[in-house]
Amino acid sequence: MSKQQKFWIALGVLLFICVVAWAIRTAPQPPAPQPVEQQSTTMTYDDNTLKEEKDGREIWELSSETMTVDTETKNVELTNLSGKFYDEDGREVSLTADHGTYENETKNIVIDSNVKVQTSDGAALTCDKLLWTEAETKLTADGNAYIKHEDMQATADKIESTNAFHHFKAMGHAHIVKGAGTK
């Protein structure tokens, strides 16, 4: 082989190596993975009602201006709500509040922010938070609890009842006055 042929072969090999190196260096990078959009797991309803029944008897119902339901857990957040809890003997507890939550797994309810309660037998109650514990069928007025019924009024950190506040237990800084006027 002549020197000229060797030169052209060497030049061809060099050119081939350069083209391969260029192709490797300028190969497009795979696109960056797109962030996965989180799908909303909540649904919002306006003017809706939740109810709980047991053995064909309504236990409670809550209506709210806005209801947000977590579609995965089925937990509910309520705003501007009103509701009723029904005692077996026919007494009712009616309430209003600015906010509340319902936990689907335990069926417990927490009602807070501007809680006002009225019972069908004339008792009135206010508190920071009202809790419904499904397992014990118990209503608990928690924080600055105040109840007035006929000529009796009571204040306490916590007031519990399992019968629409007809009978109740006052706990923590409890003060009960018979023959009292209004608060």
N, CA, C and O atoms as a DFTB+ gen file, in Angstrom:
732 C
 N C O
     1  1       0.838      -1.142       0.000
     2  2       0.000       0.000       0.000
     3  2       0.902       1.229       0.000
     4  3       1.949       1.281       0.645
     5  1       0.449       2.175      -0.733
     6  2       1.274       3.377      -0.847
     7  2       1.001       4.300       0.324
     8  3       0.030       4.133       1.062
     9  1       1.883       5.280       0.475
    10  2       1.753       6.253       1.565
    11  2       0.471       7.055       1.409
    12  3      -0.167       7.414       2.399
    13  1       0.098       7.333       0.180
    14  2      -1.089       8.119      -0.061
    15  2      -2.341       7.330       0.344
    16  3      -3.266       7.911       0.912
    17  1      -2.390       6.036       0.069
    18  2      -3.527       5.214       0.455
    19  2      -3.606       5.109       1.972
    20  3      -4.691       5.183       2.549
    21  1      -2.448       4.936       2.619
    22  2      -2.420       4.863       4.083
    23  2      -2.916       6.181       4.674
    24  3      -3.642       6.175       5.668
    25  1      -2.532       7.310       4.076
    26  2      -2.958       8.622       4.551
    27  2      -4.479       8.740       4.478
    28  3      -5.123       9.194       5.424
    29  1      -5.051       8.319       3.326
    30  2      -6.503       8.423       3.155
    31  2      -7.239       7.461       4.091
    32  3      -8.309       7.806       4.593
    33  1      -6.714       6.306       4.330
    34  2      -7.338       5.351       5.269
    35  2      -7.276       5.920       6.681
    36  3      -8.268       5.882       7.409
    37  1      -6.100       6.455       7.079
    38  2      -5.943       7.047       8.412
    39  2      -6.879       8.232       8.563
    40  3      -7.505       8.404       9.609
    41  1      -6.978       9.055       7.516
    42  2      -7.868      10.206       7.550
    43  2      -9.327       9.746       7.657
    44  3     -10.108      10.362       8.383
    45  1      -9.704       8.695       6.959
    46  2     -11.069       8.136       7.017
    47  2     -11.385       7.605       8.410
    48  3     -12.472       7.845       8.936
    49  1     -10.421       6.870       9.017
    50  2     -10.623       6.334      10.360
    51  2     -10.769       7.480      11.364
    52  3     -11.636       7.450      12.237
    53  1      -9.896       8.501      11.222
    54  2      -9.950       9.654      12.103
    55  2     -11.286      10.384      11.963
    56  3     -11.886      10.799      12.955
    57  1     -11.738      10.532      10.726
    58  2     -13.012      11.175      10.478
    59  2     -14.150      10.343      11.080
    60  3     -15.081      10.904      11.657
    61  1     -14.088       9.044      10.954
    62  2     -15.108       8.158      11.525
    63  2     -15.144       8.294      13.049
    64  3     -16.223       8.380      13.635
    65  1     -13.983       8.313      13.690
    66  2     -13.899       8.453      15.155
    67  2     -14.490       9.802      15.580
    68  3     -15.204       9.885      16.579
    69  1     -14.188      10.852      14.817
    70  2     -14.721      12.182      15.149
    71  2     -16.245      12.208      15.032
    72  3     -16.927      12.783      15.880
    73  1     -16.774      11.584      13.981
    74  2     -18.240      11.554      13.800
    75  2     -18.894      10.774      14.939
    76  3     -19.922      11.202      15.463
    77  1     -18.315       9.638      15.330
    78  2     -18.867       8.844      16.435
    79  2     -18.810       9.642      17.734
    80  3     -19.792       9.668      18.476
    81  1     -17.682      10.293      18.027
    82  2     -17.545      11.100      19.240
    83  2     -18.560      12.243      19.237
    84  3     -19.178      12.527      20.263
    85  1     -18.732      12.900      18.085
    86  2     -19.694      13.991      17.982
    87  2     -21.120      13.475      18.228
    88  3     -21.907      14.113      18.927
    89  1     -21.436      12.326      17.652
    90  2     -22.780      11.754      17.797
    91  2     -23.066      11.406      19.258
    92  3     -24.179      11.611      19.742
    93  1     -22.058      10.879      19.958
    94  2     -22.249      10.515      21.366
    95  2     -22.440      11.765      22.222
    96  3     -23.319      11.814      23.083
    97  1     -21.595      12.787      21.970
    98  2     -21.654      14.010      22.794
    99  2     -22.928      14.817      22.550
   100  3     -23.407      15.488      23.463
   101  1     -23.475      14.769      21.368
   102  2     -24.630      15.605      21.051
   103  2     -25.939      14.823      21.032
   104  3     -26.972      15.350      20.617
   105  1     -25.902      13.577      21.474
   106  2     -27.135      12.788      21.513
   107  2     -28.111      13.466      22.475
   108  3     -27.702      13.904      23.550
   109  1     -29.370      13.558      22.117
   110  2     -30.338      14.223      22.999
   111  2     -30.514      13.435      24.303
   112  3     -30.541      12.205      24.319
   113  1     -30.631      14.199      25.391
   114  2     -30.860      13.579      26.690
   115  2     -32.334      13.174      26.778
   116  3     -33.203      13.826      26.201
   117  1     -32.598      12.101      27.500
   118  2     -34.014      11.733      27.654
   119  2     -34.732      12.862      28.389
   120  3     -34.138      13.505      29.255
   121  1     -35.979      13.109      28.064
   122  2     -36.691      14.213      28.715
   123  2     -36.810      13.961      30.222
   124  3     -36.957      12.829      30.682
   125  1     -36.742      15.047      30.952
   126  2     -36.884      14.939      32.409
   127  2     -38.289      14.434      32.718
   128  3     -39.254      14.830      32.064
   129  1     -38.401      13.564      33.708
   130  2     -39.736      13.047      34.025
   131  2     -40.659      14.200      34.442
   132  3     -40.276      15.076      35.217
   133  1     -41.859      14.173      33.916
   134  2     -42.842      15.197      34.253
   135  2     -43.372      14.929      35.649
   136  3     -43.661      13.784      35.996
   137  1     -43.503      15.976      36.452
   138  2     -44.049      15.750      37.789
   139  2     -45.468      15.205      37.671
   140  3     -46.274      15.670      36.866
   141  1     -45.740      14.214      38.493
   142  2     -47.058      13.599      38.481
   143  2     -48.029      14.555      39.158
   144  3     -47.813      14.972      40.296
   145  1     -49.076      14.891      38.464
   146  2     -50.066      15.787      39.039
   147  2     -50.848      15.040      40.102
   148  3     -51.378      13.955      39.865
   149  1     -50.909      15.653      41.292
   150  2     -51.691      15.061      42.372
   151  2     -53.158      15.310      42.066
   152  3     -53.595      16.455      41.952
   153  1     -53.885      14.266      41.938
   154  2     -55.302      14.418      41.720
   155  2     -55.954      14.749      43.049
   156  3     -55.595      14.193      44.087
   157  1     -56.884      15.630      43.007
   158  2     -57.582      16.031      44.220
   159  2     -58.309      14.831      44.799
   160  3     -58.972      14.085      44.078
   161  1     -58.179      14.653      46.093
   162  2     -58.870      13.546      46.753
   163  2     -60.062      14.058      47.532
   164  3     -60.579      13.362      48.406
   165  1     -60.507      15.276      47.225
   166  2     -61.664      15.814      47.921
   167  2     -62.750      16.204      46.930
   168  3     -62.488      16.552      45.779
   169  1     -63.966      16.132      47.421
   170  2     -65.123      16.592      46.665
   171  2     -65.870      17.562      47.576
   172  3     -65.982      17.328      48.780
   173  1     -66.377      18.643      47.005
   174  2     -67.082      19.638      47.793
   175  2     -68.534      19.704      47.354
   176  3     -68.842      19.710      46.162
   177  1     -69.420      19.752      48.343
   178  2     -70.850      19.837      48.104
   179  2     -71.393      21.059      48.824
   180  3     -70.913      21.414      49.900
   181  1     -72.377      21.693      48.245
   182  2     -73.067      22.802      48.899
   183  2     -74.427      22.307      49.371
   184  3     -75.080      21.498      48.710
   185  1     -74.840      22.815      50.538
   186  2     -76.162      22.493      51.109
   187  2     -76.437      20.987      51.091
   188  3     -77.332      20.512      50.392
   189  1     -75.648      20.251      51.873
   190  2     -75.782      18.804      51.914
   191  2     -76.020      18.343      53.346
   192  3     -75.799      19.102      54.289
   193  1     -76.468      17.107      53.510
   194  2     -76.795      16.564      54.834
   195  2     -76.171      15.181      54.999
   196  3     -76.193      14.357      54.084
   197  1     -75.614      14.946      56.189
   198  2     -75.110      13.627      56.608
   199  2     -76.059      13.091      57.664
   200  3     -76.569      13.851      58.487
   201  1     -76.300      11.778      57.646
   202  2     -77.174      11.160      58.646
   203  2     -76.566       9.854      59.115
   204  3     -75.834       9.187      58.383
   205  1     -76.883       9.507      60.345
   206  2     -76.467       8.211      60.895
   207  2     -77.710       7.534      61.444
   208  3     -78.470       8.129      62.208
   209  1     -77.909       6.285      61.047
   210  2     -79.030       5.495      61.545
   211  2     -78.502       4.211      62.144
   212  3     -77.479       3.674      61.718
   213  1     -79.230       3.728      63.153
   214  2     -78.870       2.456      63.769
   215  2     -80.170       1.713      64.061
   216  3     -81.063       2.249      64.716
   217  1     -80.272       0.496      63.582
   218  2     -81.466      -0.328      63.767
   219  2     -82.736       0.401      63.331
   220  3     -83.769       0.305      63.994
   221  1     -82.658       1.132      62.210
   222  2     -83.815       1.826      61.670
   223  2     -84.170       3.124      62.375
   224  3     -85.144       3.780      62.005
   225  1     -83.403       3.504      63.376
   226  2     -83.672       4.742      64.122
   227  2     -82.587       5.753      63.806
   228  3     -81.399       5.434      63.840
   229  1     -83.005       6.988      63.494
   230  2     -82.033       8.029      63.191
   231  2     -81.331       8.454      64.483
   232  3     -81.980       8.763      65.482
   233  1     -79.994       8.463      64.447
   234  2     -79.177       8.832      65.606
   235  2     -78.855      10.320      65.560
   236  3     -78.988      11.020      66.564
   237  1     -78.431      10.802      64.396
   238  2     -78.109      12.214      64.223
   239  2     -78.168      12.573      62.761
   240  3     -78.168      11.706      61.887
   241  1     -78.218      13.883      62.504
   242  2     -78.111      14.411      61.140
   243  2     -77.419      15.765      61.225
   244  3     -77.647      16.541      62.152
   245  1     -76.578      16.027      60.248
   246  2     -75.855      17.292      60.158
   247  2     -76.017      17.849      58.749
   248  3     -75.741      17.162      57.765
   249  1     -76.464      19.087      58.659
   250  2     -76.567      19.785      57.380
   251  2     -75.553      20.914      57.401
   252  3     -75.297      21.511      58.447
   253  1     -74.977      21.206      56.242
   254  2     -73.992      22.275      56.211
   255  2     -74.068      23.044      54.909
   256  3     -74.519      22.539      53.880
   257  1     -73.609      24.285      54.989
   258  2     -73.548      25.151      53.819
   259  2     -72.548      24.571      52.816
   260  3     -72.817      24.521      51.616
   261  1     -71.396      24.135      53.323
   262  2     -70.369      23.524      52.478
   263  2     -69.847      22.271      53.171
   264  3     -69.552      22.285      54.366
   265  1     -69.738      21.194      52.410
   266  2     -69.259      19.916      52.928
   267  2     -68.138      19.436      52.012
   268  3     -68.333      19.306      50.804
   269  1     -66.961      19.172      52.589
   270  2     -65.824      18.678      51.811
   271  2     -65.537      17.253      52.255
   272  3     -65.300      16.998      53.436
   273  1     -65.560      16.327      51.304
   274  2     -65.383      14.903      51.595
   275  2     -64.060      14.435      50.995
   276  3     -63.802      14.642      49.810
   277  1     -63.221      13.803      51.820
   278  2     -62.003      13.167      51.334
   279  2     -62.431      11.844      50.716
   280  3     -62.940      10.971      51.418
   281  1     -62.232      11.684      49.403
   282  2     -62.731      10.502      48.711
   283  2     -62.002       9.223      49.105
   284  3     -62.522       8.128      48.891
   285  1     -60.814       9.345      49.673
   286  2     -60.077       8.157      50.089
   287  2     -60.501       7.694      51.478
   288  3     -60.780       6.511      51.678
   289  1     -60.550       8.610      52.436
   290  2     -60.860       8.239      53.821
   291  2     -62.340       8.351      54.144
   292  3     -62.803       7.779      55.130
   293  1     -63.083       9.077      53.327
   294  2     -64.507       9.373      53.537
   295  2     -64.736      10.276      54.754
   296  3     -65.859      10.373      55.249
   297  1     -63.677      10.935      55.238
   298  2     -63.820      11.917      56.308
   299  2     -64.435      13.175      55.712
   300  3     -64.241      13.478      54.535
   301  1     -65.182      13.906      56.541
   302  2     -65.937      15.051      56.055
   303  2     -65.616      16.274      56.894
   304  3     -65.487      16.185      58.115
   305  1     -65.487      17.423      56.228
   306  2     -65.345      18.703      56.914
   307  2     -66.566      19.529      56.553
   308  3     -66.935      19.628      55.383
   309  1     -67.202      20.131      57.579
   310  2     -68.438      20.880      57.387
   311  2     -68.242      22.333      57.800
   312  3     -67.556      22.613      58.783
   313  1     -68.840      23.257      57.057
   314  2     -68.803      24.661      57.448
   315  2     -70.230      25.193      57.511
   316  3     -71.103      24.807      56.733
   317  1     -70.429      26.099      58.475
   318  2     -71.759      26.685      58.720
   319  2     -72.810      25.582      58.804
   320  3     -73.646      25.425      57.914
   321  1     -72.745      24.831      59.888
   322  2     -73.581      23.653      60.004
   323  2     -74.681      23.817      61.034
   324  3     -74.620      24.659      61.931
   325  1     -75.684      22.979      60.867
   326  2     -76.745      22.826      61.861
   327  2     -77.013      21.334      61.932
   328  3     -76.778      20.603      60.970
   329  1     -77.503      20.893      63.072
   330  2     -77.736      19.468      63.198
   331  2     -78.629      19.113      64.354
   332  3     -79.023      19.959      65.157
   333  1     -78.942      17.823      64.419
   334  2     -79.767      17.285      65.499
   335  2     -79.219      15.924      65.902
   336  3     -78.796      15.128      65.064
   337  1     -79.240      15.682      67.209
   338  2     -78.942      14.374      67.779
   339  2     -80.224      13.910      68.452
   340  3     -80.864      14.679      69.170
   341  1     -80.601      12.660      68.225
   342  2     -81.872      12.141      68.708
   343  2     -81.642      11.123      69.816
   344  3     -80.907      10.152      69.638
   345  1     -82.285      11.356      70.977
   346  2     -82.193      10.418      72.088
   347  2     -83.283       9.358      71.926
   348  3     -84.299       9.598      71.275
   349  1     -83.065       8.198      72.518
   350  2     -84.025       7.107      72.387
   351  2     -85.396       7.459      72.945
   352  3     -86.408       6.948      72.464
   353  1     -85.443       8.332      73.961
   354  2     -86.732       8.673      74.571
   355  2     -87.452       9.807      73.844
   356  3     -88.497      10.266      74.306
   357  1     -86.914      10.261      72.724
   358  2     -87.574      11.285      71.934
   359  2     -86.994      12.682      72.082
   360  3     -87.299      13.560      71.275
   361  1     -86.174      12.905      73.082
   362  2     -85.546      14.227      73.211
   363  2     -84.591      14.452      72.054
   364  3     -84.007      13.515      71.511
   365  1     -84.448      15.724      71.690
   366  2     -83.550      16.098      70.603
   367  2     -82.583      17.160      71.081
   368  3     -82.910      17.994      71.924
   369  1     -81.391      17.112      70.527
   370  2     -80.386      18.147      70.738
   371  2     -80.170      18.820      69.389
   372  3     -79.687      18.189      68.449
   373  1     -80.525      20.094      69.290
   374  2     -80.314      20.865      68.058
   375  2     -79.081      21.726      68.245
   376  3     -78.822      22.211      69.346
   377  1     -78.320      21.918      67.182
   378  2     -77.090      22.698      67.316
   379  2     -76.807      23.484      66.057
   380  3     -77.299      23.176      64.972
   381  1     -75.992      24.516      66.241
   382  2     -75.420      25.265      65.131
   383  2     -73.958      25.525      65.461
   384  3     -73.586      25.605      66.631
   385  1     -73.140      25.656      64.442
   386  2     -71.717      25.944      64.630
   387  2     -71.137      26.402      63.302
   388  3     -71.743      26.227      62.245
   389  1     -69.954      26.988      63.380
   390  2     -69.285      27.452      62.166
   391  2     -68.507      26.344      61.463
   392  3     -68.281      26.417      60.255
   393  1     -68.093      25.314      62.214
   394  2     -67.203      24.308      61.638
   395  2     -67.383      22.972      62.357
   396  3     -67.721      22.928      63.540
   397  1     -67.151      21.896      61.625
   398  2     -67.187      20.571      62.225
   399  2     -66.501      19.555      61.326
   400  3     -66.266      19.807      60.144
   401  1     -66.184      18.399      61.907
   402  2     -65.582      17.302      61.142
   403  2     -66.248      15.987      61.533
   404  3     -66.709      15.816      62.661
   405  1     -66.288      15.074      60.586
   406  2     -66.828      13.726      60.795
   407  2     -65.762      12.744      60.363
   408  3     -65.271      12.815      59.236
   409  1     -65.395      11.823      61.246
   410  2     -64.395      10.813      60.925
   411  2     -65.116       9.520      60.584
   412  3     -65.786       8.934      61.434
   413  1     -64.981       9.082      59.355
   414  2     -65.729       7.931      58.863
   415  2     -65.396       6.631      59.594
   416  3     -66.293       5.840      59.884
   417  1     -64.144       6.409      59.889
   418  2     -63.748       5.126      60.502
   419  2     -64.381       4.934      61.883
   420  3     -64.889       3.854      62.184
   421  1     -64.353       5.962      62.714
   422  2     -64.897       5.844      64.074
   423  2     -66.329       6.342      64.173
   424  3     -67.023       6.042      65.144
   425  1     -66.778       7.098      63.180
   426  2     -68.093       7.741      63.155
   427  2     -68.206       8.826      64.228
   428  3     -69.311       9.200      64.623
   429  1     -67.061       9.330      64.697
   430  2     -67.035      10.415      65.681
   431  2     -67.171      11.752      64.970
   432  3     -66.774      11.910      63.816
   433  1     -67.745      12.711      65.695
   434  2     -67.963      14.053      65.159
   435  2     -67.341      15.054      66.119
   436  3     -67.468      14.913      67.335
   437  1     -66.669      16.065      65.578
   438  2     -66.142      17.185      66.366
   439  2     -66.745      18.448      65.772
   440  3     -66.551      18.742      64.593
   441  1     -67.476      19.190      66.590
   442  2     -68.098      20.436      66.154
   443  2     -67.454      21.549      66.955
   444  3     -67.418      21.504      68.185
   445  1     -66.942      22.552      66.247
   446  2     -66.245      23.627      66.958
   447  2     -66.564      24.974      66.326
   448  3     -67.197      25.054      65.273
   449  1     -66.123      25.996      66.975
   450  2     -66.264      27.370      66.508
   451  2     -67.716      27.847      66.577
   452  3     -68.538      27.552      65.709
   453  1     -67.990      28.587      67.635
   454  2     -69.297      29.218      67.828
   455  2     -70.406      28.178      68.005
   456  3     -71.443      28.259      67.347
   457  1     -70.192      27.212      68.884
   458  2     -71.138      26.119      69.105
   459  2     -72.280      26.593      70.001
   460  3     -72.057      27.124      71.089
   461  1     -73.516      26.387      69.516
   462  2     -74.714      26.705      70.287
   463  2     -75.634      25.498      70.221
   464  3     -75.908      24.967      69.144
   465  1     -76.113      25.065      71.403
   466  2     -76.932      23.863      71.486
   467  2     -78.216      24.185      72.233
   468  3     -78.214      24.933      73.211
   469  1     -79.315      23.606      71.754
   470  2     -80.624      23.739      72.406
   471  2     -81.249      22.357      72.441
   472  3     -81.260      21.653      71.431
   473  1     -81.772      21.959      73.603
   474  2     -82.432      20.656      73.685
   475  2     -83.938      20.848      73.634
   476  3     -84.448      21.924      73.948
   477  1     -84.647      19.800      73.235
   478  2     -86.103      19.882      73.095
   479  2     -86.802      20.063      74.443
   480  3     -87.962      20.471      74.479
   481  1     -86.116      19.766      75.552
   482  2     -86.735      19.972      76.871
   483  2     -86.278      21.286      77.517
   484  3     -86.423      21.466      78.726
   485  1     -85.730      22.195      76.716
   486  2     -85.468      23.544      77.190
   487  2     -84.060      23.868      77.642
   488  3     -83.806      25.012      78.017
   489  1     -83.156      22.953      77.629
   490  2     -81.784      23.247      78.058
   491  2     -81.048      23.971      76.927
   492  3     -81.282      23.714      75.746
   493  1     -80.162      24.874      77.317
   494  2     -79.310      25.578      76.355
   495  2     -77.864      25.355      76.770
   496  3     -77.548      25.346      77.959
   497  1     -76.991      25.177      75.793
   498  2     -75.596      24.868      76.077
   499  2     -74.714      25.610      75.088
   500  3     -75.046      25.728      73.908
   501  1     -73.589      26.109      75.581
   502  2     -72.546      26.658      74.709
   503  2     -71.222      26.031      75.140
   504  3     -71.062      25.629      76.293
   505  1     -70.292      25.953      74.220
   506  2     -68.973      25.394      74.525
   507  2     -68.023      25.729      73.383
   508  3     -68.441      26.208      72.328
   509  1     -66.739      25.469      73.610
   510  2     -65.745      25.669      72.547
   511  2     -65.840      24.567      71.499
   512  3     -65.659      24.807      70.306
   513  1     -66.130      23.344      71.970
   514  2     -66.123      22.190      71.072
   515  2     -67.134      21.173      71.581
   516  3     -67.208      20.911      72.782
   517  1     -67.907      20.605      70.676
   518  2     -68.858      19.552      71.015
   519  2     -68.407      18.279      70.311
   520  3     -68.196      18.272      69.098
   521  1     -68.261      17.202      71.079
   522  2     -67.781      15.932      70.522
   523  2     -68.876      14.873      70.622
   524  3     -69.514      14.723      71.664
   525  1     -69.084      14.145      69.536
   526  2     -69.966      12.979      69.550
   527  2     -69.066      11.769      69.440
   528  3     -68.353      11.605      68.450
   529  1     -69.096      10.915      70.462
   530  2     -68.313       9.679      70.459
   531  2     -69.280       8.541      70.175
   532  3     -70.061       8.148      71.042
   533  1     -69.225       8.023      68.970
   534  2     -70.164       7.001      68.504
   535  2     -70.123       5.739      69.361
   536  3     -71.173       5.201      69.713
   537  1     -68.942       5.266      69.698
   538  2     -68.825       4.008      70.446
   539  2     -69.548       4.072      71.788
   540  3     -70.069       3.061      72.259
   541  1     -69.583       5.250      72.407
   542  2     -70.231       5.413      73.709
   543  2     -71.568       6.141      73.602
   544  3     -72.224       6.376      74.617
   545  1     -71.977       6.500      72.393
   546  2     -73.149       7.345      72.152
   547  2     -73.194       8.488      73.172
   548  3     -74.184       8.689      73.875
   549  1     -72.081       9.227      73.222
   550  2     -71.929      10.280      74.220
   551  2     -71.639      11.617      73.551
   552  3     -70.840      11.705      72.619
   553  1     -72.306      12.654      74.047
   554  2     -72.009      14.027      73.652
   555  2     -71.177      14.657      74.753
   556  3     -71.500      14.533      75.935
   557  1     -70.109      15.329      74.366
   558  2     -69.230      15.990      75.328
   559  2     -69.044      17.437      74.904
   560  3     -68.560      17.721      73.808
   561  1     -69.436      18.347      75.788
   562  2     -69.174      19.770      75.582
   563  2     -67.817      20.032      76.225
   564  3     -67.655      19.855      77.432
   565  1     -66.850      20.450      75.428
   566  2     -65.474      20.586      75.909
   567  2     -65.016      22.035      75.783
   568  3     -65.167      22.647      74.726
   569  1     -64.468      22.572      76.842
   570  2     -63.913      23.919      76.844
   571  2     -64.983      24.978      77.070
   572  3     -65.876      25.153      76.241
   573  1     -64.891      25.678      78.186
   574  2     -65.841      26.746      78.526
   575  2     -67.287      26.288      78.380
   576  3     -68.116      27.004      77.818
   577  1     -67.584      25.105      78.883
   578  2     -68.931      24.548      78.762
   579  2     -69.871      25.245      79.732
   580  3     -69.555      25.422      80.908
   581  1     -71.033      25.637      79.219
   582  2     -72.059      26.296      80.016
   583  2     -73.394      25.688      79.625
   584  3     -73.724      25.607      78.441
   585  1     -74.171      25.256      80.633
   586  2     -75.496      24.711      80.377
   587  2     -76.490      25.377      81.316
   588  3     -76.192      25.631      82.484
   589  1     -77.662      25.652      80.791
   590  2     -78.744      26.226      81.582
   591  2     -79.981      25.424      81.284
   592  3     -80.322      25.178      80.128
   593  1     -80.667      25.009      82.373
   594  2     -81.915      24.272      82.226
   595  2     -82.803      24.641      83.398
   596  3     -82.426      24.486      84.560
   597  1     -83.992      25.134      83.072
   598  2     -84.955      25.580      84.085
   599  2     -84.268      26.520      85.061
   600  3     -83.798      27.583      84.658
   601  1     -84.199      26.150      86.346
   602  2     -83.599      27.056      87.341
   603  2     -82.179      26.646      87.714
   604  3     -81.697      27.017      88.784
   605  1     -81.525      25.916      86.887
   606  2     -80.164      25.437      87.163
   607  2     -79.242      25.887      86.034
   608  3     -79.623      25.890      84.864
   609  1     -78.046      26.258      86.403
   610  2     -77.011      26.528      85.412
   611  2     -75.700      25.937      85.907
   612  3     -75.457      25.841      87.110
   613  1     -74.861      25.544      84.957
   614  2     -73.574      24.941      85.323
   615  2     -72.514      25.402      84.340
   616  3     -72.775      25.582      83.151
   617  1     -71.321      25.587      84.863
   618  2     -70.148      25.835      84.038
   619  2     -69.103      24.800      84.401
   620  3     -69.036      24.353      85.546
   621  1     -68.296      24.420      83.443
   622  2     -67.245      23.426      83.690
   623  2     -66.299      23.422      82.497
   624  3     -66.587      23.978      81.437
   625  1     -65.162      22.774      82.710
   626  2     -64.249      22.580      81.579
   627  2     -64.858      21.608      80.581
   628  3     -64.638      21.714      79.374
   629  1     -65.648      20.634      81.117
   630  2     -66.213      19.596      80.261
   631  2     -67.541      19.143      80.855
   632  3     -67.662      18.956      82.066
   633  1     -68.526      18.972      79.995
   634  2     -69.833      18.435      80.403
   635  2     -70.148      17.277      79.466
   636  3     -70.125      17.431      78.245
   637  1     -70.449      16.099      80.056
   638  2     -70.745      14.893      79.271
   639  2     -72.170      14.440      79.508
   640  3     -72.718      14.623      80.595
   641  1     -72.777      13.840      78.473
   642  2     -74.115      13.292      78.604
   643  2     -74.329      12.192      77.578
   644  3     -73.816      12.253      76.461
   645  1     -75.095      11.185      77.979
   646  2     -75.475      10.122      77.048
   647  2     -76.977      10.149      76.786
   648  3     -77.510       9.253      76.131
   649  1     -77.672      11.190      77.302
   650  2     -79.121      11.263      77.104
   651  2     -79.587      12.684      76.801
   652  3     -80.456      13.216      77.493
   653  1     -79.031      13.280      75.801
   654  2     -79.437      14.601      75.312
   655  2     -79.355      15.671      76.401
   656  3     -80.193      16.571      76.439
   657  1     -78.375      15.588      77.271
   658  2     -78.114      16.548      78.346
   659  2     -79.255      16.648      79.357
   660  3     -79.343      17.635      80.088
   661  1     -80.136      15.633      79.409
   662  2     -81.159      15.592      80.456
   663  2     -80.474      15.361      81.801
   664  3     -80.798      16.011      82.795
   665  1     -79.541      14.442      81.819
   666  2     -78.628      14.228      82.947
   667  2     -77.232      14.416      82.382
   668  3     -76.971      14.059      81.233
   669  1     -76.339      14.971      83.179
   670  2     -74.999      15.222      82.680
   671  2     -73.992      15.143      83.804
   672  3     -74.339      15.154      84.985
   673  1     -72.750      15.063      83.410
   674  2     -71.634      15.056      84.353
   675  2     -70.750      16.245      84.009
   676  3     -70.295      16.380      82.873
   677  1     -70.503      17.121      85.008
   678  2     -69.649      18.291      84.823
   679  2     -68.294      17.999      85.443
   680  3     -68.212      17.528      86.578
   681  1     -67.224      18.282      84.694
   682  2     -65.877      17.964      85.172
   683  2     -64.930      19.133      84.964
   684  3     -65.039      19.860      83.977
   685  1     -64.011      19.312      85.883
   686  2     -62.976      20.329      85.760
   687  2     -63.523      21.720      85.995
   688  3     -64.262      22.240      85.159
   689  1     -63.182      22.322      87.095
   690  2     -63.650      23.665      87.457
   691  2     -65.166      23.764      87.362
   692  3     -65.704      24.771      86.902
   693  1     -65.848      22.714      87.800
   694  2     -67.308      22.659      87.713
   695  2     -67.941      23.545      88.780
   696  3     -67.504      23.589      89.930
   697  1     -68.984      24.245      88.354
   698  2     -69.740      25.096      89.262
   699  2     -71.201      24.992      88.859
   700  3     -71.580      25.380      87.754
   701  1     -72.023      24.462      89.767
   702  2     -73.452      24.272      89.488
   703  2     -74.240      25.126      90.469
   704  3     -73.960      25.124      91.668
   705  1     -75.221      25.850      89.962
   706  2     -76.038      26.712      90.797
   707  2     -77.508      26.384      90.530
   708  3     -77.964      26.421      89.387
   709  1     -78.243      26.061      91.600
   710  2     -79.699      25.822      91.518
   711  2     -80.382      27.139      91.834
   712  3     -79.877      27.925      92.635
   713  1     -81.538      27.389      91.205
   714  2     -82.286      28.620      91.451
   715  2     -81.634      29.810      90.806
   716  3     -81.868      30.942      91.229
   717  1     -80.804      29.586      89.771
   718  2     -80.049      30.676      89.128
   719  2     -80.866      31.326      88.034
   720  3     -81.745      30.701      87.441
   721  1     -80.570      32.584      87.773
   722  2     -81.160      33.308      86.651
   723  2     -80.391      32.966      85.382
   724  3     -79.700      31.949      85.329
   725  1     -80.504      33.789      84.385
   726  2     -79.780      33.542      83.129
   727  2     -78.365      34.052      83.216
   728  3     -78.038      34.904      84.042
   729  1     -77.555      33.530      82.371
   730  2     -76.126      33.922      82.330
   731  2     -75.963      35.297      81.770
   732  3     -74.841      35.790      81.660
